[in-house]
Every structure is written in C-alpha cells, then in structure tokens.
Short mmCIF file of C-alpha atoms and ligand atoms in Angstrom, two decimals:
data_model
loop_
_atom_site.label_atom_id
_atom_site.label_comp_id
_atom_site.label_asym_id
_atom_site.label_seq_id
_atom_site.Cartn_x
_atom_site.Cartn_y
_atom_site.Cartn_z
CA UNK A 82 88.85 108.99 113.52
CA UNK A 83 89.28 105.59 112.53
CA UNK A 84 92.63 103.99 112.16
CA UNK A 85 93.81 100.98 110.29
CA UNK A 86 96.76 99.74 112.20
CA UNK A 87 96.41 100.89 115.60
CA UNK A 88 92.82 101.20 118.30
CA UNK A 89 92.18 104.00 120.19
CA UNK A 90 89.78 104.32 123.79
CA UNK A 91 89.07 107.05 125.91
CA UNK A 92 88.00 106.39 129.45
CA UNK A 93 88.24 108.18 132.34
CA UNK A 94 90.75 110.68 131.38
CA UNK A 95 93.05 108.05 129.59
CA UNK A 96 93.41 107.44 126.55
CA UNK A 97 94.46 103.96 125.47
CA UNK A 98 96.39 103.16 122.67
CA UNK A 99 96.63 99.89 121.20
CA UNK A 100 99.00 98.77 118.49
CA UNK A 101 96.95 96.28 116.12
CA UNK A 102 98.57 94.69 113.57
CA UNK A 103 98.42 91.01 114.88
CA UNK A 104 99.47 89.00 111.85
CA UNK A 105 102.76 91.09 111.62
CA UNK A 106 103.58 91.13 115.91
CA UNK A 107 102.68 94.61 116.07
CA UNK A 108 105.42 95.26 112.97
CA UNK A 109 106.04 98.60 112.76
CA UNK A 110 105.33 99.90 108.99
CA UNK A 111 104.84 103.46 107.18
CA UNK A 112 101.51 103.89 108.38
CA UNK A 113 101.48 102.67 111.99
CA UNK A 114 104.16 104.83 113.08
CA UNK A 115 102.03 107.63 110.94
CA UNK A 116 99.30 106.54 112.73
CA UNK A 117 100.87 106.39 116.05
CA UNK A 118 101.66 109.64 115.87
CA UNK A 119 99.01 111.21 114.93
CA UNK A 120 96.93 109.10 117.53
CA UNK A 121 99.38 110.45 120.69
CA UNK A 122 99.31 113.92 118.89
CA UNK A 123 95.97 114.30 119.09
CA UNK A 124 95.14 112.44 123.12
CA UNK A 125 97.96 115.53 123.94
CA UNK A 126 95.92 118.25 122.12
CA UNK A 127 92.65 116.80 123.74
CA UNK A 128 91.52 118.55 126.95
CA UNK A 129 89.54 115.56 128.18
CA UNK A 130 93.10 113.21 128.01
CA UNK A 131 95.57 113.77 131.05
CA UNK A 132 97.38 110.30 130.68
CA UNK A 133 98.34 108.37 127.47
CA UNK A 134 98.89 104.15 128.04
CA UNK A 135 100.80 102.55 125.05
CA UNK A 136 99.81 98.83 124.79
CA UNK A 137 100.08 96.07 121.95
CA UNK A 138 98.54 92.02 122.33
CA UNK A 139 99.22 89.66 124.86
CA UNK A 140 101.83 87.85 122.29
CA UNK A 141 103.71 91.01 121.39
CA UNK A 142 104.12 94.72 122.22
CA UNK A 143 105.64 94.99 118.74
CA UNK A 144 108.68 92.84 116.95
CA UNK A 145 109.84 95.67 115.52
CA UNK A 146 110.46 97.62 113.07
CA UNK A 147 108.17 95.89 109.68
CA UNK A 148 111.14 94.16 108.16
CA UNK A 149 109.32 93.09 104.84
CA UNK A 150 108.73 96.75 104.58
CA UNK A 151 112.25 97.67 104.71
CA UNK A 152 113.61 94.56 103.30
CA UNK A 153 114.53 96.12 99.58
CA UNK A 154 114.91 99.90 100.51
CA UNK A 155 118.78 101.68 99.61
CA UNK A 156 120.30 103.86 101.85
CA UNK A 157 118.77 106.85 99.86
CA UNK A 158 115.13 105.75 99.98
CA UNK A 159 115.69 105.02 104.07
CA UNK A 160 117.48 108.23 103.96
CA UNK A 161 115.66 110.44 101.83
CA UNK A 162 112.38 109.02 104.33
CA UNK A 163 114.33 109.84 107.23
CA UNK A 164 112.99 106.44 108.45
CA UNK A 165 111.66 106.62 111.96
CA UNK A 166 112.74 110.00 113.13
CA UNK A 167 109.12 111.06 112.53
CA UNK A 168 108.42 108.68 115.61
CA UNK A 169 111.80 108.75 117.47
CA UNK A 170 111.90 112.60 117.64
CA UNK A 171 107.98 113.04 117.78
CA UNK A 172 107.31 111.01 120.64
CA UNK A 173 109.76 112.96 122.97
CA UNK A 174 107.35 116.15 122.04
CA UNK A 175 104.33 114.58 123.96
CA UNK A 176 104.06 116.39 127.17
CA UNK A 177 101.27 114.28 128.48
CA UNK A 178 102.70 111.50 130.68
CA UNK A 179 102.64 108.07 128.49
CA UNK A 180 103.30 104.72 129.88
CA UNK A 181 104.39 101.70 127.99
CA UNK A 182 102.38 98.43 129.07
CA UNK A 183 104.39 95.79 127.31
CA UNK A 184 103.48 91.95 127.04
CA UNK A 185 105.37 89.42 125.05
CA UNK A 186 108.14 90.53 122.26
CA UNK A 187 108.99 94.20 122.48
CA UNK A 188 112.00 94.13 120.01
CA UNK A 189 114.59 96.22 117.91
CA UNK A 190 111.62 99.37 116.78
CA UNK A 191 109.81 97.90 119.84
CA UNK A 192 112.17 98.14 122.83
CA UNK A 193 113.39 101.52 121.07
CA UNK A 194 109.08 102.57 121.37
CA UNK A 195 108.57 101.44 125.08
CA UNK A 196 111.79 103.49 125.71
CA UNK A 197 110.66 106.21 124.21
CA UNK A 198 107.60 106.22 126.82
CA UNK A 199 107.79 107.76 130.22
CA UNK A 200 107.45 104.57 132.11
CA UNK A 201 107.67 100.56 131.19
CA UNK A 202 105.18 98.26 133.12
CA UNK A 203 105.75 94.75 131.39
CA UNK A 204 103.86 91.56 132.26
CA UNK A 205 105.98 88.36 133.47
CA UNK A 206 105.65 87.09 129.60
CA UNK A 207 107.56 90.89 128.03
CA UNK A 208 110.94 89.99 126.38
CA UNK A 209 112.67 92.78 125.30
CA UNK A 210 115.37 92.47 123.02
CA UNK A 211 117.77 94.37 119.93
CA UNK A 212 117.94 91.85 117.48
CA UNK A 213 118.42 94.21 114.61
CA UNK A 214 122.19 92.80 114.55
CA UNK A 215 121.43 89.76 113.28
CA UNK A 216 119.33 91.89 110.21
CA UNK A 217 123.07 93.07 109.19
CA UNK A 218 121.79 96.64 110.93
CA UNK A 219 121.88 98.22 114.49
CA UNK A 220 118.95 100.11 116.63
CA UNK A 221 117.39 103.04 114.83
CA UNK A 222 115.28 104.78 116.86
CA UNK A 223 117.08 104.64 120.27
CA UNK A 224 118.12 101.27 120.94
CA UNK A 225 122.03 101.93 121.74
CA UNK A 226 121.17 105.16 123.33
CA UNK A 227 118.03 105.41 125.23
CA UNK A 228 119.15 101.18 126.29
CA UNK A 229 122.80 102.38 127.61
CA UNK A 230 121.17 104.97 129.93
CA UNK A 231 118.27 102.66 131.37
CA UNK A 232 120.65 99.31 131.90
CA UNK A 233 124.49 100.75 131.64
CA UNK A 234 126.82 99.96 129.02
CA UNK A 235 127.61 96.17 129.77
CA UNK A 236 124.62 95.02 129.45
CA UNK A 237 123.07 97.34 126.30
CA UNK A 238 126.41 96.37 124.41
CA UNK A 239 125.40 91.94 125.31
CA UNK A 240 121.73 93.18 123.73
CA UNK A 241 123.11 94.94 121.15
CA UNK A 242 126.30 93.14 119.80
CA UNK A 243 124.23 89.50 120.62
CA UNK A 244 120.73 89.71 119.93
CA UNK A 245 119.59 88.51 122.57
CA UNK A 246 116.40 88.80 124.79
CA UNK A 247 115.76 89.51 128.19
CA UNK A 248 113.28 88.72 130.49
CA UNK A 249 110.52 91.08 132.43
CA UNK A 250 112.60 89.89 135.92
CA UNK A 251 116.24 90.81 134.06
CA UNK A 252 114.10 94.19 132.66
CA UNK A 253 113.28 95.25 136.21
CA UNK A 254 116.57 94.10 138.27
CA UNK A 255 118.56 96.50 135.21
CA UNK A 256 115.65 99.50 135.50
CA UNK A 257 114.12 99.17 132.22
CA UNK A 258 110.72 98.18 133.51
CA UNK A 259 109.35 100.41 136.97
CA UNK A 260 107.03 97.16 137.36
CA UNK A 261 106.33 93.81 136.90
CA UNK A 262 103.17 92.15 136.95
CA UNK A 263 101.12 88.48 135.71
CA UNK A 264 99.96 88.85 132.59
CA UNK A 265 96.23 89.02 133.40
CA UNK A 266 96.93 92.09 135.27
CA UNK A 267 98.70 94.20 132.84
CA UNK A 268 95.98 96.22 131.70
CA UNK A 269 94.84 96.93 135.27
CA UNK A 270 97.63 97.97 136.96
CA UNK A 271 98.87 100.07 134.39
CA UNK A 272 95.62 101.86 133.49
CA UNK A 273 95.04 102.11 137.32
CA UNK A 274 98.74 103.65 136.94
CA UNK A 275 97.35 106.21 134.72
CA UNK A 276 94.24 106.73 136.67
CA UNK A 277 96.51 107.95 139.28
CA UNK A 278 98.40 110.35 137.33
CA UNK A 279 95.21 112.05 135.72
CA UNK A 280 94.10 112.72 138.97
CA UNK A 281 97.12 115.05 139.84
CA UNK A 282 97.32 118.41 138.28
CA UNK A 283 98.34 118.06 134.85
CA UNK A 284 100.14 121.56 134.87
CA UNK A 285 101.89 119.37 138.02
CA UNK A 286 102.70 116.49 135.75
CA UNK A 287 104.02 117.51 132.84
CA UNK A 288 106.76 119.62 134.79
CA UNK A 289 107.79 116.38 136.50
CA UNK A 290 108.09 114.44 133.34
CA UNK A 291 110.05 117.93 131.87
CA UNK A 292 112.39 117.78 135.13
CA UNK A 293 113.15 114.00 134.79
CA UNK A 294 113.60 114.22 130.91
CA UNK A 295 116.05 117.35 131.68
CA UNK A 296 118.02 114.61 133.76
CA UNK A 297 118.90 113.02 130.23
CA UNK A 298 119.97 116.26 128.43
CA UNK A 299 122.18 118.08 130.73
CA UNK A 300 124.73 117.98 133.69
CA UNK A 301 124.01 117.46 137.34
CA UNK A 302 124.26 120.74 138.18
CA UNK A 303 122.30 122.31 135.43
CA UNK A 304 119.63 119.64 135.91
CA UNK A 305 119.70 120.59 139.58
CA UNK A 306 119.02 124.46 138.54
CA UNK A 307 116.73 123.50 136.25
CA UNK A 308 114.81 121.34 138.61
CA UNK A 309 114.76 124.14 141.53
CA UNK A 310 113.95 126.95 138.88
CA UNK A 311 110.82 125.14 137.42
CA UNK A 312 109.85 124.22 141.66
CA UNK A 313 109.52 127.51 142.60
CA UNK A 314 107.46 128.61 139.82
CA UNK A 315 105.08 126.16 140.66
CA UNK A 316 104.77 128.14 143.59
CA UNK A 317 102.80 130.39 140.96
CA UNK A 318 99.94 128.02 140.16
CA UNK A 319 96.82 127.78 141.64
CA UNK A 320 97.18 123.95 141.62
CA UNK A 321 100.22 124.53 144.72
CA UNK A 322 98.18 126.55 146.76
CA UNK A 323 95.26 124.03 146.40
CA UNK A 324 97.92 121.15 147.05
CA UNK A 325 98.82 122.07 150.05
CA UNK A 326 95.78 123.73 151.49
CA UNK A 327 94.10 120.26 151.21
CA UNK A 328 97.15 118.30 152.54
CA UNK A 329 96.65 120.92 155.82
CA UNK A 330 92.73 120.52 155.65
CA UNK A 331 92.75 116.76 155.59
CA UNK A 332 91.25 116.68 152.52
CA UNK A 333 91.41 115.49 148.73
CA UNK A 334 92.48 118.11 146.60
CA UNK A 335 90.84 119.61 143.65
CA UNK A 336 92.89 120.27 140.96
CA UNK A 337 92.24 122.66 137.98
CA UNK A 338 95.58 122.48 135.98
CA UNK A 339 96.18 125.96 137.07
N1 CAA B 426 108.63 92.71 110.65
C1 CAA B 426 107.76 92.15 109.81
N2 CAA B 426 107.06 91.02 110.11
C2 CAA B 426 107.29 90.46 111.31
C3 CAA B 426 108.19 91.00 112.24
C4 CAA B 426 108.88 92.19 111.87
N3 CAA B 426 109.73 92.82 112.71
N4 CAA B 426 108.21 90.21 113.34
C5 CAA B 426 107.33 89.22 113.11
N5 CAA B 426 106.77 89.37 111.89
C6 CAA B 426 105.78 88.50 111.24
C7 CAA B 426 106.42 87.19 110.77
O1 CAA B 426 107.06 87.37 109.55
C8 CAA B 426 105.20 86.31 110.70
O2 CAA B 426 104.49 86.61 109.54
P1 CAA B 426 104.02 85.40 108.54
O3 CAA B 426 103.03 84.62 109.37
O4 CAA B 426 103.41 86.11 107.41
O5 CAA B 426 105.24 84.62 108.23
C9 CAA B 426 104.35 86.78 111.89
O6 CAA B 426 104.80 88.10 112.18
C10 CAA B 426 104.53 85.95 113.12
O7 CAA B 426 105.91 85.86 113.42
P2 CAA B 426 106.69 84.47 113.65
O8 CAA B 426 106.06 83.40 112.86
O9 CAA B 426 108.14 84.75 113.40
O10 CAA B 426 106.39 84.27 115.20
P3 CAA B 426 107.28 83.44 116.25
O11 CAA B 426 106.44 83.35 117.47
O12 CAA B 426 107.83 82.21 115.66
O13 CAA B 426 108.54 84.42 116.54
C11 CAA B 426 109.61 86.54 117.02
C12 CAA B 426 108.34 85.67 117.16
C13 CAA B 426 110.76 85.95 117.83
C14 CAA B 426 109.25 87.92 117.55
C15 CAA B 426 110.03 86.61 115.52
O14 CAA B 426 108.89 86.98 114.76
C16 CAA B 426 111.11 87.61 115.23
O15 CAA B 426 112.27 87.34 115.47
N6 CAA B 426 110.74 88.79 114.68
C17 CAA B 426 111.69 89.80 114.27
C18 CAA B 426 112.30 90.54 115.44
C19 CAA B 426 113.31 91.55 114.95
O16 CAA B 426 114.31 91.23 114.36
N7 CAA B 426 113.05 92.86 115.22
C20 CAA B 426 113.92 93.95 114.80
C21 CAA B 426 113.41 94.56 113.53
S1 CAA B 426 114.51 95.77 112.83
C22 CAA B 426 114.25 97.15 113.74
O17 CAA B 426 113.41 97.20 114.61
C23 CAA B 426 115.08 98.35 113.34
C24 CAA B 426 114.95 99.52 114.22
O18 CAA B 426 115.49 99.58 115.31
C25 CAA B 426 114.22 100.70 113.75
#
C-alpha cells in the first residue's frame, strides 16, 4: 500500500522504512506516526520480513514531534488523542528486531523514536537532542525515561533541563548509539546489520530481543530467571538442534524458525 508520509522497501528479508516528510525534517504529525505504525505492523505480520531498519534523510532522522501540528491543541484535545501513545506503546509490541539508522537531527519525538528501536547506528553527522524544554513542554514519548536508562541520569537531566544536542561520538561514548559510521555508509552497514540478523532463526531472535527488553522491566534476579527459563526452552526448537549440529559439522546452518 502506498503511503503519504513515510516509503517502504522490501529486500532480502528487510524491510526498510523510510520517514519522508522532507520539508518538515521528518516532523512527526497525525498521520506519519499512523502511518508508521501501520507500516512496522504489517513488515511484523509479513512472513517474508525477519528484520525491520528505521531510517529518515541524510539532513534529519526526524526533528520531532510536528510542532505546527500541536502548536494550538489544549490539554483535552492532546489528552482526549492520547497523543503519541499509539506510537510510544505500539512500537514496543514489534517482535521483529528493528534498528534505528539515524543521520542528522534526531530530536525531542525523534530521539524518543530511535529509542524506541532495538538498536541505534547513527552516521558521524546524527545529533540527538530533547529540545522540547525550550517548547514550554518535556519528552512525551520516552525522552526522560528510555534517555536515563541508555546515558544515566547526569547526562539525560543536561539534555533534558538544557536542550541541548549531542554528537554521534558523545551518543556512542554514553551507549545510545551501538555504532558509528561516515555518513555515506549508513545505509550499508546498517542494512548489512539487518542482513545478519535475518539470517539467524527468527524464533532465535525475537527471544533475544524479549530477554534484553525483560532487562528493562524487572529485577536482576527475575531477569536472570527469566533469561535461563526462556534458554532452555529453546532447547525445544528445531532451530537449536540445527544450531549446533552445524557448528559440530563445520557447516552453515539452516534455519527454519522452528
Ligand atoms: N515540527 C514542525 N516543523 C518542523 C520541525 C518540527 N519539530 N522541525 C523542523 N520543522 C520545519 C521548520 O519549521 C521548517 O519549515 P519551513 O521551511 O516551512 O519554515 C523546516 O522544517 C526546516 O527547518 P529549519 O528551517 O528550522 O531547519 P534548520 O536547519 O535551520 O534547523 C533544526 C534544524 C535545528 C532541527 C530546527 O528545525 C529545530 O530546532 N526543529 C525543532 C526541534 C524540536 O524542538 N523538536 C522537539 C519537538 S516537540 C516533541 O518532539 C515532543 C515529544 O517529545 C513528543
């Protein structure tokens, strides 16, 4: 289906979304997170997708949420919308792995989106920021809670309570980012970084992203429980035996999300 804010590709296993509303820096309105949505919805539901990549344009991931759009909304409109839960909430139900591949601006709505992906790989140009503070609001879909547990408290409350920006090299020495690479190679390394996951068993990978999400949600030793609970019942699949039979054969293995 076609969309009007956002492009979609599938290649290889992967689909590729890209956010496309250039003349607003990848703004996020109404209908892009609506389509957004829908768009990862559907690459999860569709057997032929085992990896999702989340890209904007060179100049911006996305600047945000669209502030013209919420410019002249009350507290019960923004309310009574539940603005951005839709997306905040929704995303977190993908089970496919999803991995943000941020250039340029990737501020307030999007720092809070390329958070809400599994992984960040940012080019040298990404500057992610919260500037919502200086709208006379704060984060709304994650940006003082998903920020404080990637980069600590000292630095989330210097994004949060000044605005500013920091760069891809600050991203990667505080963990936001995994990688960081020249702009020209964004695009390859992280849809080479997908390529890689949609070769493992899918069944595989979405209990690793379950495991490390659980990390978020729950003590030490309940996430430890939960990790060694959901490891032996891999020992279950078809995809384990297959794993290591080809690891002892020398050989690739052949993996049938089973
Ligand atoms: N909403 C709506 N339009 C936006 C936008 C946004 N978040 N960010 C940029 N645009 C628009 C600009 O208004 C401009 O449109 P016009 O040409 O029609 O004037 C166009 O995109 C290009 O932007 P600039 O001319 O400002 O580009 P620049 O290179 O000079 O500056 C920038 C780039 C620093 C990213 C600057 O655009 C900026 O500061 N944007 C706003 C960033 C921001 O405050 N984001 C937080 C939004 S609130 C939020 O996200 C809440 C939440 O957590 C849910």
């Amino acid at each position: 289906m076609a969309f009007e804010t956002i492009i979609v590709e599938i290649e290889d296993h992967v689909a590729l979304i890209k956010l496309n509303r250039p003349d607003a820096l990848n703004a996020l309105n109404q209908t892009l997170t609506r389509e957004l949505m829908q768009a990862l919805e559907e690459a999860d539901a569709n057997d032929k997708v085992r990896c999702i990549v989340l890209t904007g344009s060179e100049k911006a991931f996305a600047a945000g949420a669209d502030i013209k759009e919420m410019a002249s909304m009350s507290f019960a409109e923004v309310n009574t919308a539940n603005l951005f839960a839709a997306l905040g909430d929704g995303i977190q139900q993908i089970r496919k792995p999803v991995i943000a591949a941020v250039s340029g601006y990737a501020l307030g709505g999007g720092c809070e989106l390329a958070m809400a992906c599994d992984f960040i790989i940012a080019s040298d140009t990404a500057k992610f920021g919260q500037p919502e503070i200086n709208l006379g609001v704060i984060a709304g879909i994650g940006g003082s809670q998903r920020l404080t547990r990637a980069v600590g408290k000292a630095k989330s409350m210097d994004m949060n309570l000044t605005g500013r920006f920091m760069d891809a090299e600050e991203a990667e020495r505080a963990g936001l980012v995994s990688r960081v690479v020249p702009a020209k190679k964004l695009m390859e390394e992280a849809l080479g970084a997908a390529q890689k996951i949609a070769e493992k068993s899918l069944l595989t990978a979405r209990t690793a992203k379950e495991a490390v999400n659980r990390s978020f949600e729950s003590t030490l030793a309940e996430g430890l429980l939960f990790e060694r609970r959901v490891f032996h019942s891999l020992f279950a699949t078809e995809d384990q035996k297959e794993g290591m039979a080809a690891f002892i054969e020398k050989r690739q293995p052949q993996f049938r999300d089973k």
